[in-house]
CSV table of C-alpha atoms in Angstrom, one decimal:
chain,number,residue,atom,x,y,z
A,251,UNK,CA,21.8,-1.9,-14.8
A,252,UNK,CA,20.2,-4.1,-17.4
A,253,UNK,CA,18.1,-7.1,-16.6
A,254,UNK,CA,19.7,-10.5,-17.1
A,255,UNK,CA,19.1,-11.8,-20.6
A,256,UNK,CA,16.6,-14.5,-19.5
A,257,UNK,CA,14.6,-12.0,-17.5
A,258,UNK,CA,14.5,-9.5,-20.3
A,259,UNK,CA,13.3,-12.1,-22.8
A,260,UNK,CA,10.4,-13.2,-20.6
A,261,UNK,CA,9.3,-9.7,-19.9
A,262,UNK,CA,9.6,-8.7,-23.5
A,263,UNK,CA,7.4,-11.5,-24.6
A,264,UNK,CA,4.8,-11.6,-21.8
A,265,UNK,CA,4.7,-8.2,-19.9
A,266,UNK,CA,2.5,-5.4,-21.1
A,267,UNK,CA,3.5,-2.1,-19.4
A,268,UNK,CA,0.9,-0.1,-17.5
A,269,UNK,CA,2.0,2.4,-14.9
A,270,UNK,CA,4.9,2.9,-12.5
A,271,UNK,CA,3.5,2.6,-8.9
A,272,UNK,CA,6.7,3.5,-7.1
A,273,UNK,CA,10.5,3.4,-7.2
A,274,UNK,CA,12.8,3.5,-4.2
A,275,UNK,CA,16.3,2.2,-3.3
A,276,UNK,CA,15.0,-1.4,-2.9
A,277,UNK,CA,13.0,-1.9,-6.1
A,278,UNK,CA,10.7,-0.5,-8.8
A,279,UNK,CA,7.1,-1.6,-8.8
A,280,UNK,CA,4.8,-1.4,-11.9
A,281,UNK,CA,1.3,-2.4,-12.6
A,282,UNK,CA,0.4,-3.8,-16.0
A,283,UNK,CA,-0.8,-7.0,-17.8
A,284,UNK,CA,1.0,-10.4,-18.0
A,285,UNK,CA,0.4,-13.1,-20.6
A,286,UNK,CA,-0.3,-16.5,-19.0
A,287,UNK,CA,-1.3,-19.8,-20.7
A,288,UNK,CA,-4.9,-18.9,-19.8
A,289,UNK,CA,-4.7,-15.4,-21.2
A,290,UNK,CA,-3.7,-11.9,-20.0
A,291,UNK,CA,-4.2,-11.0,-16.4
A,292,UNK,CA,-3.7,-7.8,-14.3
A,293,UNK,CA,-0.4,-8.1,-12.6
A,294,UNK,CA,2.4,-6.3,-10.6
A,295,UNK,CA,6.0,-6.3,-11.6
A,296,UNK,CA,8.8,-5.8,-9.2
A,297,UNK,CA,12.4,-5.4,-10.5
A,298,UNK,CA,15.6,-4.6,-8.7
A,299,UNK,CA,17.9,-3.9,-11.7
A,300,UNK,CA,17.3,-0.1,-11.3
A,301,UNK,CA,18.3,0.2,-7.6
A,302,UNK,CA,21.5,2.1,-6.6
A,303,UNK,CA,24.7,0.0,-6.4
A,304,UNK,CA,25.0,0.7,-2.6
A,305,UNK,CA,21.6,-0.8,-1.8
A,306,UNK,CA,21.7,-3.7,-4.3
A,307,UNK,CA,22.8,-6.4,-1.8
A,308,UNK,CA,19.9,-5.6,0.6
A,309,UNK,CA,17.5,-5.2,-2.3
A,310,UNK,CA,18.5,-8.6,-3.7
A,311,UNK,CA,18.0,-10.2,-0.3
A,312,UNK,CA,14.5,-8.7,0.1
A,313,UNK,CA,13.6,-9.7,-3.5
A,314,UNK,CA,14.6,-13.4,-2.9
A,315,UNK,CA,12.6,-13.5,0.3
A,316,UNK,CA,9.5,-12.3,-1.4
A,317,UNK,CA,10.0,-14.6,-4.4
A,318,UNK,CA,10.4,-17.6,-2.2
A,319,UNK,CA,7.5,-16.8,0.1
A,320,UNK,CA,5.1,-16.1,-2.8
A,321,UNK,CA,6.2,-19.4,-4.4
A,322,UNK,CA,5.4,-21.4,-1.2
A,323,UNK,CA,2.1,-19.5,-0.7
A,324,UNK,CA,1.1,-19.7,-4.4
A,325,UNK,CA,-2.0,-21.8,-4.0
A,326,UNK,CA,-3.2,-20.7,-0.6
A,327,UNK,CA,-5.4,-17.8,-1.8
A,328,UNK,CA,-4.1,-15.5,0.9
A,329,UNK,CA,-2.1,-13.1,-1.2
A,330,UNK,CA,-1.1,-12.3,-4.8
A,331,UNK,CA,-0.1,-15.5,-6.7
A,332,UNK,CA,3.5,-15.7,-8.1
A,333,UNK,CA,3.0,-15.7,-11.9
A,334,UNK,CA,6.7,-15.7,-12.7
A,335,UNK,CA,10.0,-15.3,-10.9
A,336,UNK,CA,13.3,-14.4,-12.5
A,337,UNK,CA,16.7,-13.5,-11.2
A,338,UNK,CA,16.0,-9.7,-10.8
A,339,UNK,CA,12.3,-9.4,-11.6
A,340,UNK,CA,9.1,-11.2,-10.6
A,341,UNK,CA,5.5,-10.8,-11.5
A,342,UNK,CA,2.7,-11.4,-9.1
A,343,UNK,CA,-1.1,-11.3,-9.6
A,344,UNK,CA,-3.1,-8.3,-8.8
A,345,UNK,CA,-5.7,-8.5,-6.0
A,346,UNK,CA,-8.8,-6.4,-6.6
A,347,UNK,CA,-9.3,-4.7,-3.3
A,348,UNK,CA,-8.5,-1.8,-1.1
A,349,UNK,CA,-6.0,-1.4,1.7
A,350,UNK,CA,-7.2,-1.7,5.3
A,351,UNK,CA,-6.5,1.9,6.2
A,352,UNK,CA,-8.7,3.1,3.3
A,353,UNK,CA,-11.5,0.5,3.7
A,354,UNK,CA,-11.8,0.9,7.5
A,355,UNK,CA,-14.0,-2.2,8.0
A,356,UNK,CA,-15.6,-1.0,11.3
A,357,UNK,CA,-17.5,-3.8,13.0
A,358,UNK,CA,-16.8,-6.2,10.2
A,359,UNK,CA,-16.4,-9.4,12.2
A,360,UNK,CA,-16.4,-11.6,9.1
A,361,UNK,CA,-13.5,-9.8,7.6
A,362,UNK,CA,-11.3,-10.4,10.7
A,363,UNK,CA,-12.4,-14.0,10.8
A,364,UNK,CA,-11.2,-14.4,7.2
A,365,UNK,CA,-8.0,-12.6,8.1
A,366,UNK,CA,-7.3,-15.0,10.9
A,367,UNK,CA,-8.0,-18.0,8.6
A,368,UNK,CA,-5.6,-16.5,6.0
A,369,UNK,CA,-2.9,-16.1,8.5
A,370,UNK,CA,-3.5,-19.7,9.8
A,371,UNK,CA,-3.1,-21.1,6.2
A,372,UNK,CA,0.1,-19.1,5.7
A,373,UNK,CA,1.6,-20.3,8.9
A,374,UNK,CA,0.7,-23.9,8.2
A,375,UNK,CA,2.7,-23.6,5.0
A,376,UNK,CA,5.7,-22.4,7.1
A,377,UNK,CA,5.6,-18.8,6.0
A,378,UNK,CA,5.6,-15.8,8.4
A,379,UNK,CA,4.8,-12.4,6.9
A,380,UNK,CA,6.8,-10.2,9.4
A,381,UNK,CA,5.3,-6.9,8.3
A,382,UNK,CA,1.7,-7.0,9.3
A,383,UNK,CA,1.8,-3.9,11.6
A,384,UNK,CA,1.2,-1.9,8.4
A,385,UNK,CA,-2.4,-1.5,7.5
A,386,UNK,CA,-1.5,-1.1,3.9
A,387,UNK,CA,-0.3,-4.7,3.9
A,388,UNK,CA,-3.8,-6.0,4.6
A,389,UNK,CA,-6.3,-5.7,1.8
A,390,UNK,CA,-10.1,-5.9,1.8
A,391,UNK,CA,-10.9,-7.8,-1.3
A,392,UNK,CA,-13.9,-7.1,-3.6
A,393,UNK,CA,-15.4,-10.3,-2.1
A,394,UNK,CA,-15.0,-8.9,1.4
A,395,UNK,CA,-12.3,-11.3,2.5
A,396,UNK,CA,-8.8,-10.5,3.8
A,397,UNK,CA,-5.7,-10.7,1.7
A,398,UNK,CA,-2.1,-10.0,2.4
A,399,UNK,CA,0.5,-8.2,0.3
A,400,UNK,CA,4.1,-7.1,0.3
A,401,UNK,CA,6.1,-10.2,1.2
A,402,UNK,CA,9.6,-8.7,1.1
A,403,UNK,CA,10.2,-9.3,4.8
A,404,UNK,CA,8.5,-12.7,4.8
A,405,UNK,CA,10.4,-15.8,6.0
A,406,UNK,CA,10.0,-19.4,5.2
A,407,UNK,CA,10.7,-22.0,8.0
A,408,UNK,CA,11.2,-25.7,7.2
A,409,UNK,CA,10.7,-26.5,10.9
A,410,UNK,CA,8.4,-25.0,13.5
A,411,UNK,CA,11.2,-23.9,15.7
A,412,UNK,CA,11.3,-21.3,18.4
A,413,UNK,CA,12.0,-18.5,15.9
A,414,UNK,CA,9.0,-19.6,13.8
A,415,UNK,CA,6.7,-19.6,16.8
A,416,UNK,CA,7.8,-16.1,17.8
A,417,UNK,CA,7.3,-14.7,14.2
A,418,UNK,CA,3.9,-16.4,13.9
A,419,UNK,CA,2.9,-15.0,17.3
A,420,UNK,CA,3.8,-11.5,16.2
A,421,UNK,CA,1.9,-11.9,12.9
A,422,UNK,CA,-1.2,-12.8,14.9
A,423,UNK,CA,-0.7,-10.0,17.5
A,424,UNK,CA,-0.4,-7.4,14.7
A,425,UNK,CA,-3.6,-8.7,13.2
A,426,UNK,CA,-5.4,-8.4,16.5
A,427,UNK,CA,-4.2,-4.8,16.9
A,428,UNK,CA,-6.1,-4.0,13.7
A,429,UNK,CA,-9.1,-5.9,14.9
A,430,UNK,CA,-9.0,-3.9,18.1
A,431,UNK,CA,-9.0,-0.7,16.0
A,432,UNK,CA,-12.0,-1.7,13.9
A,433,UNK,CA,-14.0,-4.4,15.7
A,434,UNK,CA,-12.9,-4.2,19.4
A,435,UNK,CA,-16.1,-5.7,20.7
A,436,UNK,CA,-15.4,-8.9,18.8
A,437,UNK,CA,-12.1,-9.6,20.6
A,438,UNK,CA,-12.1,-12.8,22.6
A,439,UNK,CA,-10.5,-13.0,26.1
A,440,UNK,CA,-7.7,-15.1,24.6
A,441,UNK,CA,-7.1,-12.5,21.9
A,442,UNK,CA,-6.9,-9.7,24.5
A,443,UNK,CA,-4.3,-11.7,26.4
A,444,UNK,CA,-2.2,-11.9,23.2
A,445,UNK,CA,-2.5,-8.2,22.7
A,446,UNK,CA,-1.3,-7.5,26.2
A,447,UNK,CA,1.8,-9.7,25.9
A,448,UNK,CA,4.5,-8.8,23.4
A,449,UNK,CA,7.1,-11.5,22.6
A,450,UNK,CA,10.6,-10.9,24.0
A,451,UNK,CA,11.9,-10.3,20.5
A,452,UNK,CA,9.3,-7.6,19.9
A,453,UNK,CA,10.2,-5.9,23.1
A,454,UNK,CA,13.9,-5.9,22.2
A,455,UNK,CA,13.1,-4.6,18.7
A,456,UNK,CA,11.0,-1.7,20.0
A,457,UNK,CA,13.7,-0.8,22.5
A,458,UNK,CA,16.7,-1.0,20.2
A,459,UNK,CA,16.4,-2.3,16.6
A,460,UNK,CA,13.5,-0.2,15.5
A,461,UNK,CA,15.3,3.0,16.3
A,462,UNK,CA,18.3,1.9,14.3
A,463,UNK,CA,16.1,0.8,11.4
A,464,UNK,CA,14.3,4.1,11.3
A,465,UNK,CA,17.5,6.0,11.5
A,466,UNK,CA,18.9,4.1,8.5
A,467,UNK,CA,15.8,4.0,6.3
A,468,UNK,CA,14.4,7.5,7.0
A,469,UNK,CA,17.8,9.1,7.4
A,470,UNK,CA,20.4,7.5,5.3
A,471,UNK,CA,18.1,6.1,2.6
A,472,UNK,CA,15.4,8.8,2.9
A,473,UNK,CA,12.9,6.0,2.5
A,474,UNK,CA,9.3,6.3,3.4
A,475,UNK,CA,6.2,4.4,2.3
A,476,UNK,CA,3.2,6.0,4.0
A,477,UNK,CA,0.2,4.6,2.3
A,478,UNK,CA,2.2,4.0,-0.9
A,479,UNK,CA,2.7,7.7,-1.6
A,480,UNK,CA,6.4,7.9,-0.9
A,481,UNK,CA,8.4,11.0,-0.2
A,482,UNK,CA,6.1,13.4,-2.1
A,483,UNK,CA,3.1,12.5,0.1
A,484,UNK,CA,5.1,12.6,3.3
A,485,UNK,CA,7.4,15.6,2.6
A,486,UNK,CA,5.7,17.7,0.0
A,487,UNK,CA,2.0,17.4,0.6
A,488,UNK,CA,1.9,19.0,4.1
A,489,UNK,CA,3.8,22.0,2.7
A,490,UNK,CA,1.5,22.4,-0.3
A,491,UNK,CA,-1.6,22.1,1.9
A,492,UNK,CA,-0.4,25.0,4.1
A,493,UNK,CA,0.4,27.1,1.0
A,494,UNK,CA,-3.1,26.4,-0.5
A,495,UNK,CA,-4.8,27.3,2.8
A,496,UNK,CA,-3.1,30.8,2.6
A,497,UNK,CA,-5.5,31.8,-0.1
A,498,UNK,CA,-8.4,33.7,1.5
A,499,UNK,CA,-10.9,31.9,-0.8
A,500,UNK,CA,-9.9,28.5,0.5
A,501,UNK,CA,-11.8,27.0,3.5
A,502,UNK,CA,-9.8,23.8,3.6
A,503,UNK,CA,-7.6,21.5,1.5
A,504,UNK,CA,-6.5,17.8,1.5
A,505,UNK,CA,-3.9,16.1,-0.7
A,506,UNK,CA,-3.6,12.4,-1.6
A,507,UNK,CA,-1.3,10.5,-3.8
A,508,UNK,CA,-2.0,8.5,-7.0
A,509,UNK,CA,0.0,6.5,-9.5
A,510,UNK,CA,0.9,8.7,-12.5
A,511,UNK,CA,2.1,7.3,-15.8
A,512,UNK,CA,4.4,10.3,-16.4
A,513,UNK,CA,6.0,11.0,-12.9
A,514,UNK,CA,5.4,7.8,-11.0
A,515,UNK,CA,3.7,9.2,-7.9
A,516,UNK,CA,1.4,12.2,-8.5
A,517,UNK,CA,-0.4,14.4,-6.0
A,518,UNK,CA,-4.1,15.2,-6.2
A,519,UNK,CA,-5.3,18.3,-4.2
A,520,UNK,CA,-9.0,18.7,-3.2
A,521,UNK,CA,-9.7,22.3,-2.3
A,522,UNK,CA,-12.8,23.4,-0.5
A,523,UNK,CA,-14.0,26.7,-1.8
A,524,UNK,CA,-17.0,28.4,-3.4
A,525,UNK,CA,-14.8,29.8,-6.3
A,526,UNK,CA,-14.8,27.3,-9.1
A,527,UNK,CA,-12.2,29.3,-11.0
A,528,UNK,CA,-9.7,29.1,-8.2
A,529,UNK,CA,-7.7,26.2,-9.7
A,530,UNK,CA,-5.8,28.3,-12.2
A,531,UNK,CA,-4.9,30.9,-9.5
A,532,UNK,CA,-3.6,28.2,-7.1
A,533,UNK,CA,-1.6,26.5,-9.8
A,534,UNK,CA,0.1,29.7,-10.7
A,535,UNK,CA,0.9,30.7,-7.1
A,536,UNK,CA,2.3,27.3,-6.3
A,537,UNK,CA,4.4,27.2,-9.5
A,538,UNK,CA,5.8,30.7,-8.8
A,539,UNK,CA,6.8,29.8,-5.3
A,540,UNK,CA,10.0,28.2,-4.1
A,541,UNK,CA,8.3,25.3,-2.4
A,542,UNK,CA,7.7,21.7,-3.7
A,543,UNK,CA,6.4,20.9,-7.1
A,544,UNK,CA,2.7,21.7,-7.4
A,545,UNK,CA,0.1,18.8,-7.4
A,546,UNK,CA,-0.6,17.3,-10.8
A,547,UNK,CA,-4.3,17.8,-10.2
A,548,UNK,CA,-6.2,20.5,-8.2
A,549,UNK,CA,-9.9,20.0,-7.9
A,550,UNK,CA,-12.1,22.7,-6.3
A,551,UNK,CA,-15.2,21.4,-4.5
A,552,UNK,CA,-17.9,23.0,-2.5
A,553,UNK,CA,-17.4,20.7,0.5
A,554,UNK,CA,-15.1,17.9,1.4
A,555,UNK,CA,-16.5,14.6,2.8
A,556,UNK,CA,-15.8,14.6,6.6
A,557,UNK,CA,-15.8,12.1,9.4
A,558,UNK,CA,-17.6,12.4,12.7
A,559,UNK,CA,-14.7,14.5,14.1
A,560,UNK,CA,-14.9,16.9,11.2
A,561,UNK,CA,-11.7,15.8,9.4
A,562,UNK,CA,-11.6,15.2,5.6
A,563,UNK,CA,-12.2,11.6,4.8
A,564,UNK,CA,-8.9,10.9,3.0
A,565,UNK,CA,-9.8,7.3,2.3
A,566,UNK,CA,-12.7,8.4,0.1
A,567,UNK,CA,-10.6,11.1,-1.6
A,568,UNK,CA,-7.9,8.5,-2.3
A,569,UNK,CA,-10.4,6.3,-4.1
A,570,UNK,CA,-11.5,9.2,-6.2
A,571,UNK,CA,-7.9,10.1,-7.1
A,572,UNK,CA,-7.1,6.5,-8.1
A,573,UNK,CA,-10.4,5.9,-10.0
A,574,UNK,CA,-11.6,3.1,-7.7
A,575,UNK,CA,-15.1,4.4,-8.0
A,576,UNK,CA,-16.7,1.0,-7.6
A,577,UNK,CA,-15.3,0.7,-4.1
A,578,UNK,CA,-16.7,4.0,-2.8
A,579,UNK,CA,-20.3,3.1,-2.5
A,580,UNK,CA,-19.8,0.6,0.3
A,581,UNK,CA,-17.8,3.3,2.3
A,582,UNK,CA,-20.4,6.1,2.0
A,583,UNK,CA,-22.4,6.1,5.2
A,584,UNK,CA,-24.4,9.3,5.1
A,585,UNK,CA,-26.5,11.3,2.6
A,586,UNK,CA,-24.3,14.4,2.9
A,587,UNK,CA,-21.3,12.4,2.0
A,588,UNK,CA,-23.2,10.9,-0.9
A,589,UNK,CA,-24.2,14.3,-2.2
A,590,UNK,CA,-20.6,15.7,-1.8
A,591,UNK,CA,-19.1,12.8,-3.6
A,592,UNK,CA,-21.5,13.0,-6.5
A,593,UNK,CA,-20.3,16.5,-7.2
A,594,UNK,CA,-16.6,15.5,-6.7
A,595,UNK,CA,-16.9,12.4,-9.0
A,596,UNK,CA,-18.6,14.4,-11.8
A,597,UNK,CA,-15.8,16.9,-12.0
A,598,UNK,CA,-12.8,14.7,-11.1
A,599,UNK,CA,-9.5,15.3,-12.9
A,600,UNK,CA,-7.9,11.9,-13.2
A,601,UNK,CA,-9.9,10.0,-15.8
A,602,UNK,CA,-7.2,7.4,-16.6
A,603,UNK,CA,-7.7,3.7,-15.9
A,604,UNK,CA,-8.2,2.9,-12.3
A,605,UNK,CA,-4.9,2.0,-10.6
A,606,UNK,CA,-4.4,1.1,-7.0
A,607,UNK,CA,-1.4,1.6,-4.7
A,608,UNK,CA,-1.5,-2.0,-3.8
A,609,UNK,CA,-0.6,-1.4,-0.7
A,610,UNK,CA,-2.3,-1.1,-1.8
A,611,UNK,CA,-1.1,-2.7,-2.8
A,612,UNK,CA,1.7,-0.7,-3.2
A,613,UNK,CA,4.3,-2.2,-1.1
């Protein structure tokens, strides 16, 4: 389906293509540059003209919700500004930051203070986000402040009626769940009370609606959005990790997703081994098998950075794969991790421009 003429004319004149971040049954999301009266800026384009016919009505509904919410919140500095909105495409600003599940701001009380302030400004404008349980919808900006993204489920209320109060309460409760995960000692008695008391709407949703929603999105639509990596990260990566680990020279392996200009979502495998020449062998074995498509990149490293429990630190590997190297330094907490990462960075495979699943921005 082609874009409406007026949308196509604007994008032809002002949009500079970059990379496809994701495509699903509800929209296509790209990152690139957008020409504004003040010059070119980094931006995100969402379009719905390429969705299947059977999901177009719902896609259009979600698109309109996002466009309206972003327009209302344009000057609040709590999320990406709406740069342009058409009938089947919109362009919003890019927030230079990293998703909460990657940044892991442990003990960062200032971050959660700014998150609460951002939510307060959004609610004062009459907008409820309605999808803040996902950590990827919270960003830690380069300035350390909290920003929100992915406004597809957001709702605008002209009046502070009962439904608005319930939605705003749930927005706050989901924020406090994240605060409990990363800065539990900073929770106030009042915040603990909120965490302990779900709204009646939330209780009904968990008991009935959520199961139906998951059955439709994951079953009928085969839709998934774990950390912006889509179906390849959820379905293919675990299978590929198991296949890689079968090689006797491999001690461990981890796979993360990254935006790829050619295939949309690419997979990047980090393989722990002492054999530097193992990459070619693994690529051949995976290509010859009947399993999923091999990762676009396989990097052999002496050791993977690990957390206190011994598990690979996927958040660091994700930043390496997406070339967000400037964000890594603040997340490295030990000398062993610093030494491991120096080796990994020097031999990394993806040398293209840094791109972020906005989710990371990807939404």
